[in-house]
mmCIF file of C-alpha atoms in Angstrom:
data_model
loop_
_atom_site.group_PDB
_atom_site.id
_atom_site.type_symbol
_atom_site.label_atom_id
_atom_site.label_comp_id
_atom_site.label_asym_id
_atom_site.label_seq_id
_atom_site.Cartn_x
_atom_site.Cartn_y
_atom_site.Cartn_z
ATOM 1 C CA MET A 41 16.575 -4.142 22.969
ATOM 2 C CA GLN A 42 17.594 -3.932 26.605
ATOM 3 C CA ALA A 43 19.402 -7.244 26.470
ATOM 4 C CA SER A 44 21.306 -6.388 23.320
ATOM 5 C CA SER A 45 22.658 -3.101 24.703
ATOM 6 C CA LYS A 46 24.098 -4.973 27.693
ATOM 7 C CA VAL A 47 25.507 -7.970 25.865
ATOM 8 C CA LEU A 48 27.136 -6.178 22.953
ATOM 9 C CA PRO A 49 30.392 -4.381 23.732
ATOM 10 C CA SER A 50 29.496 -0.788 23.054
ATOM 11 C CA GLN A 51 32.951 0.163 21.800
ATOM 12 C CA ARG A 52 32.874 -2.310 18.944
ATOM 13 C CA VAL A 53 29.208 -2.478 17.964
ATOM 14 C CA LYS A 54 27.437 0.790 17.395
ATOM 15 C CA VAL A 55 23.660 0.814 17.589
ATOM 16 C CA SER A 56 22.397 3.304 15.038
ATOM 17 C CA ARG A 57 20.547 6.317 16.354
ATOM 18 C CA GLY A 58 17.774 8.209 14.675
ATOM 19 C CA GLU A 59 16.284 11.636 14.710
ATOM 20 C CA ILE A 60 12.533 11.980 14.287
ATOM 21 C CA HIS A 61 10.836 14.646 12.200
ATOM 22 C CA VAL A 62 7.081 15.183 12.294
ATOM 23 C CA ILE A 63 5.100 17.365 9.895
ATOM 24 C CA LYS A 64 2.502 18.414 12.442
ATOM 25 C CA GLU A 65 -0.269 19.565 10.132
ATOM 26 C CA ARG A 66 -0.389 16.166 8.387
ATOM 27 C CA CYS A 67 -0.803 14.031 11.521
ATOM 28 C CA LYS A 68 -4.272 12.538 12.174
ATOM 29 C CA GLN A 69 -3.482 10.730 15.425
ATOM 30 C CA CYS A 70 -4.047 7.173 14.205
ATOM 31 C CA ASN A 71 -1.316 6.031 16.648
ATOM 32 C CA LEU A 72 0.099 3.420 14.266
ATOM 33 C CA CYS A 73 3.637 4.798 14.756
ATOM 34 C CA ILE A 74 3.254 4.573 18.539
ATOM 35 C CA ASP A 75 1.785 1.048 18.529
ATOM 36 C CA PHE A 76 4.233 -0.382 16.019
ATOM 37 C CA CYS A 77 7.458 1.215 17.299
ATOM 38 C CA PRO A 78 9.691 -1.776 18.159
ATOM 39 C CA THR A 79 11.621 0.150 20.824
ATOM 40 C CA GLN A 80 8.562 1.969 22.237
ATOM 41 C CA VAL A 81 10.118 5.413 22.154
ATOM 42 C CA LEU A 82 7.115 7.300 20.766
ATOM 43 C CA ARG A 83 4.300 8.729 22.824
ATOM 44 C CA GLU A 84 1.245 10.884 22.245
ATOM 45 C CA SER A 85 2.176 14.446 23.160
ATOM 46 C CA ASP A 86 0.032 17.138 24.763
ATOM 47 C CA GLU A 87 0.621 19.379 21.808
ATOM 48 C CA ALA A 88 -2.245 19.475 19.309
ATOM 49 C CA ASN A 89 -2.125 20.620 15.697
ATOM 50 C CA GLU A 90 -4.625 23.006 14.140
ATOM 51 C CA LYS A 91 -7.217 20.228 13.658
ATOM 52 C CA GLY A 92 -6.900 19.115 17.280
ATOM 53 C CA TYR A 93 -4.932 15.917 16.694
ATOM 54 C CA HIS A 94 -2.180 15.142 19.188
ATOM 55 C CA VAL A 95 1.069 14.543 17.343
ATOM 56 C CA PRO A 96 3.607 11.905 18.518
ATOM 57 C CA GLU A 97 6.754 12.860 20.363
ATOM 58 C CA LEU A 98 10.012 11.076 21.069
ATOM 59 C CA VAL A 99 10.674 9.885 24.625
ATOM 60 C CA GLU A 100 14.052 8.209 24.917
ATOM 61 C CA GLU A 101 15.405 6.483 28.000
ATOM 62 C CA PRO A 102 19.060 5.725 27.200
ATOM 63 C CA GLU A 103 19.783 4.239 30.621
ATOM 64 C CA LYS A 104 17.103 1.571 30.033
ATOM 65 C CA GLY A 105 18.217 1.025 26.479
ATOM 66 C CA ASN A 106 15.085 2.576 24.950
ATOM 67 C CA THR A 107 16.399 4.743 22.159
ATOM 68 C CA CYS A 108 15.397 5.372 18.585
ATOM 69 C CA VAL A 109 17.466 2.969 16.490
ATOM 70 C CA ALA A 110 16.455 4.501 13.131
ATOM 71 C CA CYS A 111 14.669 1.375 11.902
ATOM 72 C CA GLY A 112 12.309 3.652 9.980
ATOM 73 C CA PHE A 113 9.195 1.582 10.569
ATOM 74 C CA CYS A 114 7.119 4.590 11.698
ATOM 75 C CA GLN A 115 8.088 6.274 8.457
ATOM 76 C CA VAL A 116 6.876 3.435 6.241
ATOM 77 C CA ILE A 117 3.722 2.666 8.232
ATOM 78 C CA CYS A 118 2.482 6.272 8.584
ATOM 79 C CA PRO A 119 -0.612 6.652 6.366
ATOM 80 C CA GLU A 120 -0.235 10.431 6.304
ATOM 81 C CA TYR A 121 3.456 10.716 5.328
ATOM 82 C CA ALA A 122 3.848 12.845 8.447
ATOM 83 C CA ILE A 123 6.809 11.264 10.237
ATOM 84 C CA TRP A 124 10.263 10.387 9.019
ATOM 85 C CA ILE A 125 13.625 9.362 10.393
ATOM 86 C CA GLU A 126 17.060 10.687 9.757
ATOM 87 C CA ALA A 127 19.924 8.460 10.874
ATOM 88 C CA ARG A 128 22.499 10.336 12.961
ATOM 89 C CA ARG A 129 25.927 10.139 11.459
ATOM 90 C CA ASP A 130 28.098 11.426 14.337
ATOM 91 C CA GLU A 131 28.900 9.809 17.740
ATOM 92 C CA MET B 176 10.012 33.475 -2.032
ATOM 93 C CA ASN B 177 13.708 33.622 -2.839
ATOM 94 C CA GLU B 178 15.838 30.623 -3.678
ATOM 95 C CA GLN B 179 17.415 30.249 -0.276
ATOM 96 C CA THR B 180 14.114 29.895 1.578
ATOM 97 C CA ILE B 181 12.903 27.321 -0.943
ATOM 98 C CA ALA B 182 16.032 25.289 -0.276
ATOM 99 C CA GLU B 183 15.464 25.530 3.463
ATOM 100 C CA ASP B 184 11.852 24.437 3.104
ATOM 101 C CA LYS B 185 12.920 21.380 1.159
ATOM 102 C CA LEU B 186 15.086 20.230 4.054
ATOM 103 C CA GLU B 187 11.951 19.773 6.118
ATOM 104 C CA LEU B 188 10.256 17.433 3.659
ATOM 105 C CA HIS B 189 9.380 13.793 3.942
ATOM 106 C CA PRO B 190 11.449 11.528 1.631
ATOM 107 C CA ILE B 191 8.278 10.688 -0.311
ATOM 108 C CA ASP B 192 7.616 14.357 -1.068
ATOM 109 C CA LYS B 193 9.543 14.279 -4.322
ATOM 110 C CA TRP B 194 6.835 11.906 -5.609
ATOM 111 C CA LEU B 195 3.934 13.811 -4.035
ATOM 112 C CA ARG B 196 2.035 16.939 -4.886
ATOM 113 C CA SER B 197 2.830 18.257 -1.427
ATOM 114 C CA GLU B 198 0.549 21.258 -1.712
ATOM 115 C CA ARG B 199 -2.455 18.888 -1.626
ATOM 116 C CA MET B 200 -1.386 17.309 1.661
ATOM 117 C CA PRO B 201 -2.838 16.434 4.158
ATOM 118 C CA HIS B 202 -4.915 14.018 2.102
ATOM 119 C CA ILE B 203 -8.581 13.163 2.670
ATOM 120 C CA TRP B 204 -8.060 9.539 3.715
ATOM 121 C CA CYS B 205 -9.232 8.683 7.223
ATOM 122 C CA PRO B 206 -6.867 8.166 10.179
ATOM 123 C CA GLY B 207 -5.399 4.657 9.974
ATOM 124 C CA CYS B 208 -6.238 4.097 6.300
ATOM 125 C CA GLY B 209 -4.120 1.500 4.522
ATOM 126 C CA ILE B 210 -3.834 3.325 1.199
ATOM 127 C CA GLY B 211 -1.024 5.586 2.430
ATOM 128 C CA PRO B 212 1.415 2.763 3.370
ATOM 129 C CA THR B 213 0.485 0.888 0.165
ATOM 130 C CA LEU B 214 1.323 3.865 -2.038
ATOM 131 C CA TYR B 215 4.536 4.454 -0.118
ATOM 132 C CA ALA B 216 5.544 0.795 -0.558
ATOM 133 C CA TRP B 217 4.833 1.125 -4.283
ATOM 134 C CA ILE B 218 6.986 4.262 -4.499
ATOM 135 C CA ARG B 219 9.863 2.617 -2.613
ATOM 136 C CA ALA B 220 9.585 -0.339 -4.992
ATOM 137 C CA LEU B 221 9.850 2.084 -7.939
ATOM 138 C CA ASP B 222 12.981 3.558 -6.345
ATOM 139 C CA ARG B 223 14.385 0.093 -5.711
ATOM 140 C CA VAL B 224 13.837 -1.084 -9.291
ATOM 141 C CA GLY B 225 15.045 2.292 -10.577
ATOM 142 C CA ILE B 226 12.203 3.272 -12.880
ATOM 143 C CA PRO B 227 12.340 7.012 -13.695
ATOM 144 C CA LYS B 228 9.332 9.189 -12.936
ATOM 145 C CA GLU B 229 8.664 9.902 -16.621
ATOM 146 C CA LYS B 230 8.042 6.219 -17.363
ATOM 147 C CA VAL B 231 5.568 5.620 -14.551
ATOM 148 C CA VAL B 232 1.822 5.757 -15.051
ATOM 149 C CA TYR B 233 -0.701 5.349 -12.272
ATOM 150 C CA VAL B 234 -4.256 4.566 -13.356
ATOM 151 C CA SER B 235 -6.910 4.561 -10.663
ATOM 152 C CA GLY B 236 -10.610 3.894 -10.602
ATOM 153 C CA ILE B 237 -13.389 5.240 -8.420
ATOM 154 C CA GLY B 238 -13.244 5.023 -4.651
ATOM 155 C CA CYS B 239 -10.900 6.205 -1.958
ATOM 156 C CA CYS B 240 -7.956 4.839 -3.948
ATOM 157 C CA GLY B 241 -8.957 6.883 -6.963
ATOM 158 C CA ARG B 242 -7.708 9.992 -5.215
ATOM 159 C CA GLY B 243 -4.183 8.630 -5.278
ATOM 160 C CA SER B 244 -3.587 9.624 -8.890
ATOM 161 C CA GLY B 245 -4.247 13.224 -7.915
ATOM 162 C CA TYR B 246 -1.923 13.184 -4.945
ATOM 163 C CA LEU B 247 1.099 11.678 -6.700
ATOM 164 C CA ASP B 248 3.323 13.658 -9.020
ATOM 165 C CA VAL B 249 3.402 10.980 -11.733
ATOM 166 C CA ASP B 250 1.396 10.646 -14.926
ATOM 167 C CA GLY B 251 -1.970 9.283 -14.017
ATOM 168 C CA PHE B 252 -5.593 9.035 -14.907
ATOM 169 C CA HIS B 253 -8.635 8.869 -12.682
ATOM 170 C CA THR B 254 -11.001 6.718 -14.723
ATOM 171 C CA THR B 255 -14.735 6.117 -14.399
ATOM 172 C CA HIS B 256 -16.045 3.341 -12.189
ATOM 173 C CA GLY B 257 -14.433 -0.033 -12.893
ATOM 174 C CA ARG B 258 -12.684 1.080 -16.082
ATOM 175 C CA ALA B 259 -9.145 1.477 -14.770
ATOM 176 C CA ILE B 260 -7.944 -1.776 -16.385
ATOM 177 C CA PRO B 261 -9.388 -1.078 -19.888
ATOM 178 C CA PHE B 262 -7.766 2.357 -19.894
ATOM 179 C CA ALA B 263 -4.456 0.871 -18.753
ATOM 180 C CA ILE B 264 -4.610 -1.871 -21.422
ATOM 181 C CA GLY B 265 -5.038 0.718 -24.163
ATOM 182 C CA LEU B 266 -2.213 2.811 -22.777
ATOM 183 C CA LYS B 267 0.163 -0.131 -22.511
ATOM 184 C CA LEU B 268 -0.554 -1.310 -26.073
ATOM 185 C CA VAL B 269 0.065 2.145 -27.543
ATOM 186 C CA LYS B 270 3.100 2.975 -25.401
ATOM 187 C CA PRO B 271 4.691 -0.348 -24.403
ATOM 188 C CA GLU B 272 7.777 1.349 -22.937
ATOM 189 C CA LEU B 273 5.787 2.761 -19.994
ATOM 190 C CA CYS B 274 5.446 1.085 -16.597
ATOM 191 C CA VAL B 275 1.651 1.026 -16.268
ATOM 192 C CA ASN B 276 0.218 0.417 -12.814
ATOM 193 C CA VAL B 277 -3.399 0.104 -11.727
ATOM 194 C CA ILE B 278 -3.891 0.775 -8.023
ATOM 195 C CA SER B 279 -7.517 0.605 -7.113
ATOM 196 C CA GLY B 280 -9.963 -0.677 -4.566
ATOM 197 C CA ASP B 281 -11.830 -3.936 -4.263
ATOM 198 C CA GLY B 282 -15.170 -2.397 -5.191
ATOM 199 C CA ASP B 283 -13.741 -0.930 -8.361
ATOM 200 C CA LEU B 284 -11.723 -3.956 -9.486
ATOM 201 C CA PHE B 285 -14.058 -6.787 -8.490
ATOM 202 C CA SER B 286 -17.558 -5.374 -8.444
ATOM 203 C CA ILE B 287 -18.141 -3.216 -11.499
ATOM 204 C CA GLY B 288 -14.738 -3.932 -13.028
ATOM 205 C CA GLY B 289 -14.791 -7.674 -12.374
ATOM 206 C CA ASN B 290 -15.174 -8.674 -15.994
ATOM 207 C CA HIS B 291 -12.352 -6.408 -17.105
ATOM 208 C CA PHE B 292 -10.141 -7.939 -14.441
ATOM 209 C CA ILE B 293 -10.658 -11.562 -15.444
ATOM 210 C CA HIS B 294 -10.299 -10.821 -19.150
ATOM 211 C CA ALA B 295 -7.094 -8.855 -18.597
ATOM 212 C CA CYS B 296 -5.778 -11.888 -16.652
ATOM 213 C CA ARG B 297 -6.832 -14.212 -19.472
ATOM 214 C CA ARG B 298 -5.152 -12.087 -22.152
ATOM 215 C CA ASN B 299 -2.046 -11.649 -19.996
ATOM 216 C CA VAL B 300 -1.776 -7.918 -20.639
ATOM 217 C CA ASP B 301 1.460 -6.434 -19.306
ATOM 218 C CA LEU B 302 0.071 -4.626 -16.248
ATOM 219 C CA LEU B 303 0.727 -4.441 -12.523
ATOM 220 C CA VAL B 304 -2.565 -4.381 -10.646
ATOM 221 C CA ILE B 305 -2.568 -3.610 -6.922
ATOM 222 C CA CYS B 306 -5.899 -3.994 -5.164
ATOM 223 C CA THR B 307 -6.276 -2.365 -1.746
ATOM 224 C CA ASN B 308 -8.910 -4.614 -0.279
ATOM 225 C CA ASN B 309 -10.645 -2.957 2.668
ATOM 226 C CA PHE B 310 -13.616 -5.402 2.676
ATOM 227 C CA ILE B 311 -16.194 -2.676 2.050
ATOM 228 C CA TYR B 312 -17.254 0.239 -0.146
ATOM 229 C CA GLY B 313 -15.465 2.853 1.928
ATOM 230 C CA MET B 314 -16.072 6.128 0.110
ATOM 231 C CA THR B 315 -19.812 5.696 -0.516
ATOM 232 C CA GLY B 316 -20.555 5.023 3.139
ATOM 233 C CA GLY B 317 -19.812 1.404 3.994
ATOM 234 C CA GLN B 318 -22.066 -0.711 1.786
ATOM 235 C CA LEU B 319 -21.622 -4.457 1.248
ATOM 236 C CA ALA B 320 -18.808 -5.227 -1.205
ATOM 237 C CA PRO B 321 -18.062 -8.488 -3.043
ATOM 238 C CA THR B 322 -15.074 -8.921 -0.727
ATOM 239 C CA THR B 323 -16.882 -8.500 2.610
ATOM 240 C CA PRO B 324 -16.253 -11.638 4.708
ATOM 241 C CA LEU B 325 -19.234 -13.819 5.558
ATOM 242 C CA GLY B 326 -21.141 -12.607 8.609
ATOM 243 C CA ASP B 327 -19.716 -9.081 8.702
ATOM 244 C CA ARG B 328 -21.925 -6.062 9.137
ATOM 245 C CA SER B 329 -22.210 -3.118 6.796
ATOM 246 C CA THR B 330 -24.812 -0.406 6.207
ATOM 247 C CA THR B 331 -26.633 -2.655 3.709
ATOM 248 C CA SER B 332 -26.213 -5.839 5.761
ATOM 249 C CA PRO B 333 -26.999 -4.693 9.311
ATOM 250 C CA TYR B 334 -27.715 -8.263 10.503
ATOM 251 C CA GLY B 335 -24.603 -9.788 8.955
ATOM 252 C CA ASN B 336 -23.491 -10.620 5.444
ATOM 253 C CA ILE B 337 -24.932 -13.815 3.951
ATOM 254 C CA GLU B 338 -23.037 -13.660 0.641
ATOM 255 C CA PRO B 339 -19.745 -15.581 0.427
ATOM 256 C CA SER B 340 -16.917 -13.266 -0.612
ATOM 257 C CA PHE B 341 -14.489 -13.412 -3.512
ATOM 258 C CA ASN B 342 -11.178 -15.149 -2.992
ATOM 259 C CA THR B 343 -9.364 -12.691 -5.238
ATOM 260 C CA PRO B 344 -5.912 -14.398 -5.481
ATOM 261 C CA HIS B 345 -7.672 -17.575 -6.568
ATOM 262 C CA LEU B 346 -9.700 -15.640 -9.131
ATOM 263 C CA ALA B 347 -6.531 -14.093 -10.579
ATOM 264 C CA ASP B 348 -4.663 -17.412 -10.510
ATOM 265 C CA ALA B 349 -7.490 -19.321 -12.194
ATOM 266 C CA SER B 350 -7.849 -16.626 -14.859
ATOM 267 C CA GLY B 351 -4.150 -16.868 -15.733
ATOM 268 C CA ALA B 352 -2.246 -14.070 -13.969
ATOM 269 C CA VAL B 353 1.527 -14.660 -13.970
ATOM 270 C CA TYR B 354 2.193 -13.236 -10.502
ATOM 271 C CA VAL B 355 -0.226 -13.381 -7.583
ATOM 272 C CA ALA B 356 0.535 -12.227 -4.051
ATOM 273 C CA ARG B 357 -1.292 -11.041 -0.986
ATOM 274 C CA TRP B 358 0.058 -8.805 1.783
ATOM 275 C CA THR B 359 -1.414 -6.354 4.224
ATOM 276 C CA SER B 360 -0.638 -2.676 4.574
ATOM 277 C CA ILE B 361 1.097 -3.544 7.875
ATOM 278 C CA HIS B 362 3.617 -5.846 6.173
ATOM 279 C CA VAL B 363 5.133 -2.864 4.378
ATOM 280 C CA ARG B 364 8.658 -4.184 3.864
ATOM 281 C CA ARG B 365 7.533 -7.501 2.412
ATOM 282 C CA LEU B 366 4.959 -5.688 0.310
ATOM 283 C CA GLU B 367 7.704 -3.453 -1.083
ATOM 284 C CA LYS B 368 9.835 -6.467 -2.010
ATOM 285 C CA SER B 369 6.858 -8.197 -3.590
ATOM 286 C CA ILE B 370 5.948 -5.125 -5.669
ATOM 287 C CA ALA B 371 9.584 -4.743 -6.780
ATOM 288 C CA GLU B 372 9.677 -8.413 -7.779
ATOM 289 C CA ALA B 373 6.436 -7.996 -9.731
ATOM 290 C CA MET B 374 7.730 -4.854 -11.468
ATOM 291 C CA GLU B 375 10.633 -6.786 -12.914
ATOM 292 C CA MET B 376 8.327 -9.361 -14.507
ATOM 293 C CA LYS B 377 6.243 -9.223 -17.674
ATOM 294 C CA GLY B 378 2.577 -10.095 -17.949
ATOM 295 C CA PHE B 379 -0.444 -9.586 -15.748
ATOM 296 C CA ARG B 380 0.715 -9.292 -12.141
ATOM 297 C CA TYR B 381 -1.765 -9.021 -9.292
ATOM 298 C CA ILE B 382 -1.052 -8.070 -5.676
ATOM 299 C CA GLU B 383 -3.838 -7.880 -3.134
ATOM 300 C CA VAL B 384 -3.161 -5.590 -0.180
ATOM 301 C CA LEU B 385 -5.463 -6.035 2.805
ATOM 302 C CA SER B 386 -6.041 -2.564 4.094
ATOM 303 C CA PRO B 387 -7.703 -1.249 7.256
ATOM 304 C CA CYS B 388 -10.835 0.870 6.909
ATOM 305 C CA PRO B 389 -11.571 1.821 10.512
ATOM 306 C CA VAL B 390 -14.323 4.311 9.732
ATOM 307 C CA SER B 391 -16.590 2.395 7.349
ATOM 308 C CA TYR B 392 -15.689 -1.225 8.117
ATOM 309 C CA GLY B 393 -14.167 -1.259 11.606
ATOM 310 C CA ARG B 394 -16.822 0.820 13.320
ATOM 311 C CA ARG B 395 -19.557 -1.708 12.426
ATOM 312 C CA ASN B 396 -17.448 -4.794 13.145
ATOM 313 C CA LYS B 397 -16.143 -4.147 16.656
ATOM 314 C CA LEU B 398 -12.800 -2.790 15.445
ATOM 315 C CA PRO B 399 -13.465 0.926 15.863
ATOM 316 C CA GLU B 400 -10.020 2.391 16.579
ATOM 317 C CA PRO B 401 -7.541 2.997 13.744
ATOM 318 C CA ASP B 402 -5.087 0.459 15.150
ATOM 319 C CA ASP B 403 -7.633 -2.314 15.903
ATOM 320 C CA ILE B 404 -7.663 -3.689 12.357
ATOM 321 C CA ALA B 405 -3.870 -3.330 12.174
ATOM 322 C CA GLU B 406 -3.662 -5.411 15.346
ATOM 323 C CA TRP B 407 -6.031 -8.022 13.840
ATOM 324 C CA PHE B 408 -3.767 -8.238 10.772
ATOM 325 C CA ARG B 409 -0.655 -8.512 12.909
ATOM 326 C CA GLN B 410 -1.977 -11.239 15.179
ATOM 327 C CA SER B 411 -3.874 -13.443 12.752
ATOM 328 C CA SER B 412 -1.716 -13.379 9.637
ATOM 329 C CA ILE B 413 0.378 -16.355 8.551
ATOM 330 C CA ILE B 414 2.964 -16.062 5.791
ATOM 331 C CA ARG B 415 2.875 -19.041 3.473
ATOM 332 C CA ASN B 416 4.696 -18.397 0.211
ATOM 333 C CA GLY B 417 3.623 -20.623 -2.652
ATOM 334 C CA ALA B 418 0.371 -21.609 -0.947
ATOM 335 C CA ASN B 419 -2.444 -23.082 -2.999
ATOM 336 C CA THR B 420 -4.640 -20.070 -3.811
ATOM 337 C CA SER B 421 -7.847 -22.096 -3.410
ATOM 338 C CA GLU B 422 -7.088 -22.298 0.321
ATOM 339 C CA VAL B 423 -6.556 -18.598 1.035
ATOM 340 C CA GLN B 424 -10.176 -17.489 1.368
ATOM 341 C CA ILE B 425 -10.575 -14.753 3.994
ATOM 342 C CA GLU B 426 -12.775 -15.875 6.858
ATOM 343 C CA LYS B 427 -13.193 -13.976 10.079
ATOM 344 C CA GLU B 428 -12.291 -16.724 12.552
ATOM 345 C CA LYS B 429 -9.476 -18.247 10.507
ATOM 346 C CA PRO B 430 -5.932 -16.889 10.032
ATOM 347 C CA LEU B 431 -5.199 -14.630 7.088
ATOM 348 C CA ILE B 432 -2.810 -16.362 4.718
ATOM 349 C CA LEU B 433 -0.315 -14.003 3.096
ATOM 350 C CA GLY B 434 2.559 -14.562 0.717
ATOM 351 C CA ASN B 435 3.707 -14.672 -2.861
ATOM 352 C CA PHE B 436 1.448 -17.401 -4.171
ATOM 353 C CA VAL B 437 1.965 -17.774 -7.897
ATOM 354 C CA LYS B 438 4.870 -17.040 -10.215
ATOM 355 C CA ARG B 439 4.616 -18.259 -13.805
ATOM 356 C CA VAL B 440 7.441 -17.741 -16.243
ATOM 357 C CA GLY B 441 7.457 -17.958 -20.001
ATOM 358 C CA LYS B 442 3.825 -17.124 -20.691
ATOM 359 C CA PRO B 443 3.655 -14.779 -23.736
ATOM 360 C CA THR B 444 2.003 -11.418 -23.153
ATOM 361 C CA PHE B 445 -0.785 -9.971 -25.254
ATOM 362 C CA TYR B 446 1.568 -7.397 -26.803
ATOM 363 C CA GLU B 447 4.110 -10.038 -27.857
ATOM 364 C CA LEU B 448 1.413 -12.155 -29.499
ATOM 365 C CA MET B 449 0.008 -9.073 -31.203
ATOM 366 C CA LYS B 450 3.439 -8.152 -32.604
ATOM 367 C CA LYS B 451 4.003 -11.713 -33.775
ATOM 368 C CA LEU B 452 0.681 -11.716 -35.595
ATOM 369 C CA GLU B 453 1.466 -8.341 -37.141
ATOM 370 C CA GLU B 454 4.781 -9.644 -38.495
ATOM 371 C CA LYS B 455 3.115 -12.759 -39.842
ATOM 372 C CA VAL B 456 0.312 -10.882 -41.598
ATOM 373 C CA ARG B 457 2.513 -8.070 -42.990
ATOM 374 C CA GLY B 458 5.269 -10.411 -44.104
ATOM 375 C CA ARG B 459 2.938 -12.590 -46.115
#
């Protein structure tokens, strides 16, 4: 991902950006979304839900090229239907 | 609750929630279970093919997968042990316009329901059968299943399994299924495409989905964390479409062979033959 953000002219090619939603009470901390995220922008947060599971959070580093690109893989791999992506339309 | 707050609540819902009975969430499946991604792939395939909710039927058997029919907001039936396919056959023959799906586990489909499975393949009944194979009896506490790979440990084989396991795609192929595929619950996009392809066909279609069971299977086989089995699937799977199904046996040290193995066209279904016979007998 880092290479592509440097090579592609940013005015012409727009990398899609996503917004992450998590339904906290459904999460069971299996970490599949974190392990399988292709751009590595998810991380286990300190915040726990009512059952004590730590829900994922988004950590983006735009200067390194690590941003959510709205691929939606966390959404389709989540066994709990707890996380989903909304592609940002603006920018 | 007034109308406005209901509308606001709906904004914060997962895209699958229109197919779910959301009030029953979170479900009882363990962290890292493969049934969730499998059901979601099936639902996305339904969306892709464009089958309306009223025409979809989900028949499940006993086991962890059996709960699925209660969690989804489609017509469904939670049958007794192993009898998901007989119920689905009856339903499809009476109401041939419905899209009848059997999503069940390996213990249900191949242990007690094994005979029903091979005879449904032989008759070529118009059904889509998805088997979430987690290599073990998950719900009853991790006993040896007919799909447990050789040498693996379970509560009833604490020193290692000595019984060779079923090669289920080969079983379906040899019995006459028209579509046979195998994917894992990690290969969700390919699984979705495969299910959509199967939905557009007629006849007995079988898709095996290898599914992680970290609690009952992984804990006794040195894969204890929810993502360990997912990592095993990711690293050792090879996609070989059209592979000979006799060579896709699951063995622990060898790679897992995935793909769309068999696609037969032109084989008449049981319903078509039944209608033809009816015309012949009545017209005489």
